[in-house]
mmCIF file of C-alpha atoms in Angstrom:
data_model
loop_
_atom_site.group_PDB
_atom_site.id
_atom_site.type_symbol
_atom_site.label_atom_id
_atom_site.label_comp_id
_atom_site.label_asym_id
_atom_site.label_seq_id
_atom_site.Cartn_x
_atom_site.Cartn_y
_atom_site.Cartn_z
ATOM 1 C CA UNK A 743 8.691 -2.826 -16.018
ATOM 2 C CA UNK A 744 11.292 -0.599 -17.768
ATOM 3 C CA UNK A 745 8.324 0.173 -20.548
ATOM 4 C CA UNK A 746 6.026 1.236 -18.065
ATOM 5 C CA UNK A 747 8.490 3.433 -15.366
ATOM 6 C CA UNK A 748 9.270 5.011 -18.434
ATOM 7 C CA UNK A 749 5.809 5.575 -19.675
ATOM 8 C CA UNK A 750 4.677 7.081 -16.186
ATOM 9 C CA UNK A 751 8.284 9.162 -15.982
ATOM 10 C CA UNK A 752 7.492 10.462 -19.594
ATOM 11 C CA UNK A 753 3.947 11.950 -18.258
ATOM 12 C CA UNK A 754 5.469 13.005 -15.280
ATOM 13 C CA UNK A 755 7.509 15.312 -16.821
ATOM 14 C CA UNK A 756 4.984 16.263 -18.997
ATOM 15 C CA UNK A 757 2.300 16.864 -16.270
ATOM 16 C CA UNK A 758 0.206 14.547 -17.230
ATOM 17 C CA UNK A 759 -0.273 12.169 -14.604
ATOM 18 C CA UNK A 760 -3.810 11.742 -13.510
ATOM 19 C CA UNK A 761 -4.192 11.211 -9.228
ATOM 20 C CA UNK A 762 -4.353 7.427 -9.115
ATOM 21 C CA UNK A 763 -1.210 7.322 -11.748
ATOM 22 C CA UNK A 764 0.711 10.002 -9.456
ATOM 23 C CA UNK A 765 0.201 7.602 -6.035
ATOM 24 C CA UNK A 766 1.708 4.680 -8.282
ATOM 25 C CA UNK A 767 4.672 6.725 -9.420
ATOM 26 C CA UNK A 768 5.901 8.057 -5.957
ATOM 27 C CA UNK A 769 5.244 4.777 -4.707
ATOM 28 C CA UNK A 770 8.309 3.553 -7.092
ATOM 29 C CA UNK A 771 10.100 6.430 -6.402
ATOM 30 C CA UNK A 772 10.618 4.668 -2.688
ATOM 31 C CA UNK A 773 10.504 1.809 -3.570
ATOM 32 C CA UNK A 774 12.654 1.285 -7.081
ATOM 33 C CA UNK A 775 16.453 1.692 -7.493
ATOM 34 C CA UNK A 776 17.835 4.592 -9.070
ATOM 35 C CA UNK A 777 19.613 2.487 -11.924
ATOM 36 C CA UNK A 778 15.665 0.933 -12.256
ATOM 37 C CA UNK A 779 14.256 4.564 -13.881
ATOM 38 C CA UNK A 780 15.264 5.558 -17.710
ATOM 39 C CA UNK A 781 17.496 8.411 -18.481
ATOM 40 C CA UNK A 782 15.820 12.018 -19.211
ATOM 41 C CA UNK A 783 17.694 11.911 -22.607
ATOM 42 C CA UNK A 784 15.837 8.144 -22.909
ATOM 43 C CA UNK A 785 12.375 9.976 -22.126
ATOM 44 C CA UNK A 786 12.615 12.766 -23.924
ATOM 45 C CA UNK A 787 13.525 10.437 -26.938
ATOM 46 C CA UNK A 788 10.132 8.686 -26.141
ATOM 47 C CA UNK A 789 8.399 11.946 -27.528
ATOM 48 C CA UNK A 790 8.078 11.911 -31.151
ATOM 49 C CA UNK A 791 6.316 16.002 -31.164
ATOM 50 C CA UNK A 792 8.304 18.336 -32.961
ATOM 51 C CA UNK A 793 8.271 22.232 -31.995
ATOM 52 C CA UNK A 794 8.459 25.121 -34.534
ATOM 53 C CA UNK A 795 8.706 28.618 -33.663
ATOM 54 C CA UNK A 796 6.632 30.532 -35.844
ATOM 55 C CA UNK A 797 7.009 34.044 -36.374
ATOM 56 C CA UNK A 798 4.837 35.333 -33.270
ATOM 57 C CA UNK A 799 6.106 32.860 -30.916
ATOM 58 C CA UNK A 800 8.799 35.052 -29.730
ATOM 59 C CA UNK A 801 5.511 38.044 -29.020
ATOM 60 C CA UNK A 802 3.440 35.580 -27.099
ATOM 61 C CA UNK A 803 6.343 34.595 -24.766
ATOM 62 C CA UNK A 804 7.520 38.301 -24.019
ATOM 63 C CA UNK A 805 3.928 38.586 -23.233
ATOM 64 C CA UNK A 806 3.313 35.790 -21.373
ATOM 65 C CA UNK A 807 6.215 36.233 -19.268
ATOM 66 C CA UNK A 808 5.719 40.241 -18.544
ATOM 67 C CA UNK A 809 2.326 41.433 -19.777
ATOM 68 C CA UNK A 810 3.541 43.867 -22.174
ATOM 69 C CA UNK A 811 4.337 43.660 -25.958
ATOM 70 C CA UNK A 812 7.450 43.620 -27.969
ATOM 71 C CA UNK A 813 6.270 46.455 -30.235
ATOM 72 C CA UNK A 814 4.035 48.354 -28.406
ATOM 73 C CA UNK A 815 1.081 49.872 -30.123
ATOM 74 C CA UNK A 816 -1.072 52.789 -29.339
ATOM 75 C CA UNK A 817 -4.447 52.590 -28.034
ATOM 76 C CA UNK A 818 -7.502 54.964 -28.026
ATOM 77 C CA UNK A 819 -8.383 55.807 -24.362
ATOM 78 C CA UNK A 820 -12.178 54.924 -25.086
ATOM 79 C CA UNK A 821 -10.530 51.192 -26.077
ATOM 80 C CA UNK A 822 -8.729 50.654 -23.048
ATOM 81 C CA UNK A 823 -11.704 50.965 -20.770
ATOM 82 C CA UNK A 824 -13.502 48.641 -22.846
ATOM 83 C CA UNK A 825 -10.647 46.817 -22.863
ATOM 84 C CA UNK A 826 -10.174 46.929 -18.828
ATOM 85 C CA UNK A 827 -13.707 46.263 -18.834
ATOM 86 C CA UNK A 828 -13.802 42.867 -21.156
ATOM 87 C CA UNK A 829 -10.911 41.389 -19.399
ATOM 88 C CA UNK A 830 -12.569 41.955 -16.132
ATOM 89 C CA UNK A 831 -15.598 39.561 -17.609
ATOM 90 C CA UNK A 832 -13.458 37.458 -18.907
ATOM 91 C CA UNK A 833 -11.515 36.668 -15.882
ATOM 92 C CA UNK A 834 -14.752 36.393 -14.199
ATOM 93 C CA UNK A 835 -16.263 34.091 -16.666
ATOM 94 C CA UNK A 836 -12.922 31.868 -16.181
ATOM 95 C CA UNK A 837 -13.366 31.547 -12.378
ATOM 96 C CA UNK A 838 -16.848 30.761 -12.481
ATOM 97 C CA UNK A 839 -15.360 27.781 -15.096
ATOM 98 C CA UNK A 840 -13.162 26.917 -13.183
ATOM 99 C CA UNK A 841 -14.944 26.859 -9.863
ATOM 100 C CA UNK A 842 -17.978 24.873 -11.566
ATOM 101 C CA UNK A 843 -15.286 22.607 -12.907
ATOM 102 C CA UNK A 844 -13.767 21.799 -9.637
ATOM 103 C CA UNK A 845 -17.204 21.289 -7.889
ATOM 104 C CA UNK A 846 -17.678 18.605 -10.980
ATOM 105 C CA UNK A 847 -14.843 16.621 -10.633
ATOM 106 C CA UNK A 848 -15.448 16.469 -6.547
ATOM 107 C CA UNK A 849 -18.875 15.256 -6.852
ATOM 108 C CA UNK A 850 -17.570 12.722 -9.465
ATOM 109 C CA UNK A 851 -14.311 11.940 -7.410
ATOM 110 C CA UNK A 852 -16.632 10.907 -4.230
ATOM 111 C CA UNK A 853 -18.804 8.073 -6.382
ATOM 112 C CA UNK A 854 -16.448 6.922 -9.200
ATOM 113 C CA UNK A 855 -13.564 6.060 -6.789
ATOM 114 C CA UNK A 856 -14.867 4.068 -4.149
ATOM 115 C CA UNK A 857 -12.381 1.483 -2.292
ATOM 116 C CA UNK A 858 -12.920 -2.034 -2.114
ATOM 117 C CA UNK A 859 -12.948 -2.856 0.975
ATOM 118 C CA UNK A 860 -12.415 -6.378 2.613
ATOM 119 C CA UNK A 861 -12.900 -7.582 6.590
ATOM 120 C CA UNK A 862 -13.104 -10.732 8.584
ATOM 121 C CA UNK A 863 -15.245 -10.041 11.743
ATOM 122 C CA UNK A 864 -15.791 -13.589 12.326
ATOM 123 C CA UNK A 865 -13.524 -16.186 14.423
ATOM 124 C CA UNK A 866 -13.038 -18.184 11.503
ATOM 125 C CA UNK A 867 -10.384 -18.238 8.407
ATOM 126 C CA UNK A 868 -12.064 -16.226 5.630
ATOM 127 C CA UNK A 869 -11.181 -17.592 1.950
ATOM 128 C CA UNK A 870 -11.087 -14.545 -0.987
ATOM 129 C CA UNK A 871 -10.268 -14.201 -4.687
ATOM 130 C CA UNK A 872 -9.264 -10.824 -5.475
ATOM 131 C CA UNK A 873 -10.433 -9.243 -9.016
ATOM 132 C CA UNK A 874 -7.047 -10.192 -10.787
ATOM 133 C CA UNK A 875 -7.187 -13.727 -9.516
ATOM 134 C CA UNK A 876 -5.144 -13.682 -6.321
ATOM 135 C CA UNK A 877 -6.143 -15.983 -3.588
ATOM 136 C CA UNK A 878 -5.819 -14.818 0.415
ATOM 137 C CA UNK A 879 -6.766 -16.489 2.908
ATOM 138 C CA UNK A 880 -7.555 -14.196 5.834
ATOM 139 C CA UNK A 881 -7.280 -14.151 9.379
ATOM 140 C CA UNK A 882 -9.868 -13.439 12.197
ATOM 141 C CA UNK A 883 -9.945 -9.556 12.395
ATOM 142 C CA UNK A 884 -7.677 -8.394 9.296
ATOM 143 C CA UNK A 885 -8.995 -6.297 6.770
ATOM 144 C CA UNK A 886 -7.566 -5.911 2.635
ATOM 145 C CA UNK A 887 -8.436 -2.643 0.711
ATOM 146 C CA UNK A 888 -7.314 -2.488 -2.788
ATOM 147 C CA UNK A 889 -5.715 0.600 -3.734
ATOM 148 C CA UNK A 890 -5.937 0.510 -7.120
ATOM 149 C CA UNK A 891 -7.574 -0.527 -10.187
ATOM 150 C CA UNK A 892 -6.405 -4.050 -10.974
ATOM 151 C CA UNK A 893 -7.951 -3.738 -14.697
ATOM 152 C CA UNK A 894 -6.148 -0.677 -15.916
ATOM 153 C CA UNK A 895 -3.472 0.417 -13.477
ATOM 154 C CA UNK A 896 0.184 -0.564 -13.618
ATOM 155 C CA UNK A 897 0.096 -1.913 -10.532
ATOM 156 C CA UNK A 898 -1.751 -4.104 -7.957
ATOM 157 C CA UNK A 899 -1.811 -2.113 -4.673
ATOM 158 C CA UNK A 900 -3.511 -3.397 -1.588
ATOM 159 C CA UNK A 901 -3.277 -2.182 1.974
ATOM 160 C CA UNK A 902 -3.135 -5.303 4.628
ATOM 161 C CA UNK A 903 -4.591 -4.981 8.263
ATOM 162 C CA UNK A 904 -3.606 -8.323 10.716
ATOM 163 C CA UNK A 905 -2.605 -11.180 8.980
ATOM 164 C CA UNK A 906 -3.283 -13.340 5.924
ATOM 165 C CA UNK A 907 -1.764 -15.423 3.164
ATOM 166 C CA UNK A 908 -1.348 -14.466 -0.166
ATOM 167 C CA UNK A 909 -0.973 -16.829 -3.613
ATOM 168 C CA UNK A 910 -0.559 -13.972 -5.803
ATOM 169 C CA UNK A 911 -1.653 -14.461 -9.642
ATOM 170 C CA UNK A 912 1.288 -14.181 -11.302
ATOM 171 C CA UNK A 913 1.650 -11.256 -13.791
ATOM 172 C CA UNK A 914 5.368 -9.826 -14.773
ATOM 173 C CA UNK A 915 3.410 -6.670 -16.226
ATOM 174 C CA UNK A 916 1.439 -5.505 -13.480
ATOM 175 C CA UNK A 917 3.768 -6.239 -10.342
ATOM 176 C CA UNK A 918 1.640 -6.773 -6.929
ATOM 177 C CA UNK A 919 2.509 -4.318 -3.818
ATOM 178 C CA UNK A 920 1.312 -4.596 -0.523
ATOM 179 C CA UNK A 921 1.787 -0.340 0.781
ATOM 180 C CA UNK A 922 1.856 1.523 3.709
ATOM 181 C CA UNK A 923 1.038 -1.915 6.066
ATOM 182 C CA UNK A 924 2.944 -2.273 9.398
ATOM 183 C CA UNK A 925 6.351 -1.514 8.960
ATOM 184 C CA UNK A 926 7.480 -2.319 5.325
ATOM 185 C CA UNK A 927 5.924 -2.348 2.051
ATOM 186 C CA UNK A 928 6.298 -5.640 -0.009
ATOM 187 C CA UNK A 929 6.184 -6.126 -3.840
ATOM 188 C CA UNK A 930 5.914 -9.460 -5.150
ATOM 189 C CA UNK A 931 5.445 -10.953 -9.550
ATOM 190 C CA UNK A 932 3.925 -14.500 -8.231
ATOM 191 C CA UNK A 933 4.306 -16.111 -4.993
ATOM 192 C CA UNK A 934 2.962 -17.522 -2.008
ATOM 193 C CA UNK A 935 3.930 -15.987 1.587
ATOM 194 C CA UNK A 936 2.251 -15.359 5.071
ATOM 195 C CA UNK A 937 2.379 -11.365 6.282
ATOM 196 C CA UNK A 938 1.527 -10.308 9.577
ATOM 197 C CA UNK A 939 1.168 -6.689 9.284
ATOM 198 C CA UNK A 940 1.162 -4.591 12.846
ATOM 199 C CA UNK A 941 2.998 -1.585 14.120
ATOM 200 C CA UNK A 942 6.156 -2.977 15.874
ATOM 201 C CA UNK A 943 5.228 -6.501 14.745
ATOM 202 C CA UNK A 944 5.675 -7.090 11.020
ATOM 203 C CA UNK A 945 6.874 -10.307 9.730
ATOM 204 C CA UNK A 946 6.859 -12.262 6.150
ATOM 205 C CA UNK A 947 7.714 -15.733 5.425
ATOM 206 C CA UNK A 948 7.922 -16.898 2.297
ATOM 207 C CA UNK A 949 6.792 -20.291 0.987
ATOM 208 C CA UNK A 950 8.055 -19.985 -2.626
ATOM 209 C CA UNK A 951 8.916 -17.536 -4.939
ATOM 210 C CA UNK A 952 10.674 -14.201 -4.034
ATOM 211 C CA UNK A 953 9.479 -10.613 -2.505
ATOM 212 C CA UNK A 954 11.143 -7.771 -1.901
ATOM 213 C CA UNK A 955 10.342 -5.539 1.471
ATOM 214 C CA UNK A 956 11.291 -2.054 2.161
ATOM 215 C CA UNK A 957 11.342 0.686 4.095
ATOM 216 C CA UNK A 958 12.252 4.288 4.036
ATOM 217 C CA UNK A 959 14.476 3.721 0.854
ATOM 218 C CA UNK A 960 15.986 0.407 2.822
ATOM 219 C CA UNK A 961 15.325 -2.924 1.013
ATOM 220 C CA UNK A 962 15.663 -6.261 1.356
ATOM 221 C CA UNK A 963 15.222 -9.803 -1.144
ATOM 222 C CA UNK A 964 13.685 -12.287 0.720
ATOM 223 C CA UNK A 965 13.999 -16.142 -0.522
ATOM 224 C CA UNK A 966 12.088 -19.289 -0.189
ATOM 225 C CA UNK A 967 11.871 -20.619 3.468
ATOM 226 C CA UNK A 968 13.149 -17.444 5.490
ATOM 227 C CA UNK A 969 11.406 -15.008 7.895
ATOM 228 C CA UNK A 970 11.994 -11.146 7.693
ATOM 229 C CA UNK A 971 10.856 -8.853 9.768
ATOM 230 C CA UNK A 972 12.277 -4.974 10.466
ATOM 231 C CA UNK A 973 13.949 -3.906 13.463
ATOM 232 C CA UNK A 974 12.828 -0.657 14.556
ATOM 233 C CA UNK A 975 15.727 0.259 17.315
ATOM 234 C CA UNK A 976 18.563 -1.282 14.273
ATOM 235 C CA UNK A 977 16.992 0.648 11.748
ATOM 236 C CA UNK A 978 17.119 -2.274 9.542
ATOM 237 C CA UNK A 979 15.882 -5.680 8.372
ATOM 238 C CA UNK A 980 16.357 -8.853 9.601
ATOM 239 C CA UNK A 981 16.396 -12.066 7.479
ATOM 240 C CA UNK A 982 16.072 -15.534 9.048
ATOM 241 C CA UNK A 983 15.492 -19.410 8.232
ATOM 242 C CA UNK A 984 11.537 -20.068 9.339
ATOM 243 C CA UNK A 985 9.265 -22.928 9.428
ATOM 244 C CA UNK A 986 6.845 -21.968 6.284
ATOM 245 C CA UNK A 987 4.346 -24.658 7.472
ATOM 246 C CA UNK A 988 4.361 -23.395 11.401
ATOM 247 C CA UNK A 989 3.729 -19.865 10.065
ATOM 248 C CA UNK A 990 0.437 -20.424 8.422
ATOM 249 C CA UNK A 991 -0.845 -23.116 10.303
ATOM 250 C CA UNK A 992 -3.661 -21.219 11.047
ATOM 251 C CA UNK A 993 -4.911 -21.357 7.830
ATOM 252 C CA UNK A 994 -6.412 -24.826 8.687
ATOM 253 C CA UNK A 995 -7.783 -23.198 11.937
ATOM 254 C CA UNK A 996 -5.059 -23.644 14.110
ATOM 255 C CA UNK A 997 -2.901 -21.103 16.171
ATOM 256 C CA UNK A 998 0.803 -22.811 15.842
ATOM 257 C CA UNK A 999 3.401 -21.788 18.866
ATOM 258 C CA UNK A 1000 7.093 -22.997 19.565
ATOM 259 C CA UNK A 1001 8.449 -22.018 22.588
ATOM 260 C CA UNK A 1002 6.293 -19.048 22.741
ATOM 261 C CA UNK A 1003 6.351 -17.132 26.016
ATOM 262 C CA UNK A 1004 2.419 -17.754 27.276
ATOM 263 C CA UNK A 1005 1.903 -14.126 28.458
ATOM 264 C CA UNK A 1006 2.538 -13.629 24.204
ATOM 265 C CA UNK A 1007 0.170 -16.679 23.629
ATOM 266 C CA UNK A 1008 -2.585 -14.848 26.408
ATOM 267 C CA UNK A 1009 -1.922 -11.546 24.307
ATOM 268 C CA UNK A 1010 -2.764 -13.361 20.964
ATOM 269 C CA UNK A 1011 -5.975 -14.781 22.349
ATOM 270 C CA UNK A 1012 -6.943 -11.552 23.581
ATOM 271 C CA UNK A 1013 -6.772 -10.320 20.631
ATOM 272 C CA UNK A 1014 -8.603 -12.976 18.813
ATOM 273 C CA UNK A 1015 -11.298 -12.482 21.549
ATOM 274 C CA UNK A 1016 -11.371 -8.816 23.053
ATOM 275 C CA UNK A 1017 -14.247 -9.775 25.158
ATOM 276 C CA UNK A 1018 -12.025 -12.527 26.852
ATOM 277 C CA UNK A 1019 -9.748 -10.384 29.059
ATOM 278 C CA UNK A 1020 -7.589 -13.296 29.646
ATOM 279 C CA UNK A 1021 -5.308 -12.717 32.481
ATOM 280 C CA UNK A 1022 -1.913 -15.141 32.982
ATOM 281 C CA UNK A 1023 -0.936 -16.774 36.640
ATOM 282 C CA UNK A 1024 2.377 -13.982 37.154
ATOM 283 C CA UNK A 1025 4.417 -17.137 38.495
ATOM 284 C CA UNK A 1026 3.846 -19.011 34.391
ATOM 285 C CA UNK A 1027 4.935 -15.828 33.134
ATOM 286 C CA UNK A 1028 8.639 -16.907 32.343
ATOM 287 C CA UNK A 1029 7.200 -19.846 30.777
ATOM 288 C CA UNK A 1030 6.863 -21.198 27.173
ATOM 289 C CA UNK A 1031 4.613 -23.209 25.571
ATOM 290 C CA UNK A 1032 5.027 -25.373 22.334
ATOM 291 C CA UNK A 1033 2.493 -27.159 20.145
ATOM 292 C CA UNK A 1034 -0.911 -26.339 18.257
ATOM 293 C CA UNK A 1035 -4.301 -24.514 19.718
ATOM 294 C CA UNK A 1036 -7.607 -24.181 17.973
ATOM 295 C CA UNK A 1037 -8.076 -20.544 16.472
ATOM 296 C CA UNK A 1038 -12.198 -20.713 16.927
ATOM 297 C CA UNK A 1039 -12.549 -22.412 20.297
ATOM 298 C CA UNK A 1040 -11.506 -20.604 23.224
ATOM 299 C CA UNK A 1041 -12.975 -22.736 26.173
ATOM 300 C CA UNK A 1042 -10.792 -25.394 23.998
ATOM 301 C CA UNK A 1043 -7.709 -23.290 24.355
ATOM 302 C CA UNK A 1044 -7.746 -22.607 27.583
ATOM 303 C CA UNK A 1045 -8.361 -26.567 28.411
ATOM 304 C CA UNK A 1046 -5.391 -27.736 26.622
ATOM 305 C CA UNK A 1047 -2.952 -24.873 27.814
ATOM 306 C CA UNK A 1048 -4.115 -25.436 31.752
ATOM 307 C CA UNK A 1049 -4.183 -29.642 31.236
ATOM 308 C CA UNK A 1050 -0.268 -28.944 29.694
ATOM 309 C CA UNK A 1051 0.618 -27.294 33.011
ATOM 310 C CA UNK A 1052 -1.445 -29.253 35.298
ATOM 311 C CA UNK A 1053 -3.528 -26.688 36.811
ATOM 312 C CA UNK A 1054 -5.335 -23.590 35.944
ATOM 313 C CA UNK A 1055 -3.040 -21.233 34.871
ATOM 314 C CA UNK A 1056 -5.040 -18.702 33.007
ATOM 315 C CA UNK A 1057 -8.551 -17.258 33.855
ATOM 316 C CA UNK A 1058 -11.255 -14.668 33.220
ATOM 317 C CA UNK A 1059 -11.915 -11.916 34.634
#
């Protein structure tokens, strides 16, 4: 990683960063440590040009810098018209480039870089392979867009919507960050987690390997068989032992709940079907409900959660 920070700090400096390669680098500006990015002396030392200062260097940088020359010289009034009159062309000529230019790289800009774009509208667990390998398996109603070029960029960036798991194709050059989803970003080598990204609601538990979450230049190292999630009124994260196989249960289907309050287990399946509106007996609202549901069968659902109560607890409107 130290190779390439340095190689995208280097044309940084330099100005030389194209758009895609300037989202990557402020992205590890937030989410790098400081000790993480070379020294200037350590960039500059990348550059191998040399610079001589030939004898009218000094001239052109007077000139540049105030418009006027070092040593002066006298020009015919019939020159400076035409002179007046040739640099009024020229400038002309330059922002007719440059506007032509511009109207080029737009055009090209709206058909070259188009985002790939993945969804799962159905009400079943949707199975992908992203282009450098990675396997997700994603939940009813998230959506993946990749937010970079996996081929040439240094890094893997995808955006998550809802909930999926990841077994991320390991790759120590080309580290694999999930941005601006819920309320951290995570960056992972190779590993397998579950992330639920939603405003308020963000949680990752990891099955093996290690991540790293942040958050407005907060981080935190999450290991095998804990739960992290960030707490918005602390201002920080919180790290806890989880249940890897209860947390991705769905993944064969099922919706997994211990000791979950059912007015969140009636907001879950109104979510997984919007057309529902599910409404909860306000008597069973203190109550919690423990065990397994099936993600793709609401009638189903509803069955098992009334027979565990012995009555009818929850009904359409």
């Amino acid at each position: 990683m130290n190779s390439k920070i340095a190689a995208l700090y280097k044309k940084f400096l330099k100005g030389e960063l194209s758009p895609e390669e300037n989202a990557i680098f402020l992205d590890l500006l937030t989410s790098c440590d400081r000790d993480e990015f070379p020294d200037v002396e350590e960039v500059v030392a990348l550059d191998d040009r040399d610079c001589e200062l030939n004898k009218t260097t000094s001239e052109d940088i007077f000139f540049t810098i105030t418009g006027t020359s070092l040593t002066p010289s006298v020009i015919p009034i019939w020159k400076r018209r035409w002179s007046v009159i040739s640099a009024a062309a020229c400038l002309l000529l330059i922002g007719l480039a440059c506007l032509f230019q511009f109207k080029v790289k737009e055009q090209h800009g709206t058909t070259a870089s188009e985002i790939v774009h993945y969804s799962n509208p159905t009400k079943f667990v949707k199975q992908l392979v992203l282009p450098d390998g990675t396997h997700v398996s994603l939940r009813q109603g998230a959506e993946i867009e990749l937010l970079s070029d996996f081929d040439t960029d240094s890094l893997r960036r995808i955006k998550l919507s809802g909930e999926a798991f990841f077994e991320v194709a390991k790759n120590a050059e080309q580290p694999f960050v999930i941005a601006s989803s819920g309320d951290f970003d995570v960056r992972v080598l190779g590993t397998a987690f579950n992330l639920n990204c939603s405003e308020g609601r963000s949680s990752l538990v990891l099955n093996h390997g290690k991540v790293r979450v942040s958050r407005a230049g907060q981080y935190s190292v999450v290991s095998p068989g804990e739960k992290v999630a960030y707490d918005v009124r602390q201002k920080q994260f919180d790290v806890a032992k989880a249940d890897t196989s209860t947390a991705s249960n769905w993944k064969s289907d099922l919706l997994s709940f211990n000791q979950v309050p059912l007015a969140q287990i009636v907001a879950d399946l109104n979510n997984l079907y919007p057309d529902s509106h599910l409404e909860l007996i306000d008597s069973f609202r203190t109550e919690s409900y423990t065990g397994y549901l099936p993600a793709s069968d609401l009638e189903k659902s509803l069955k098992m959660l009334n027979t565990a109560f012995n009555q009818t607890i929850i009904h359409k409107k």
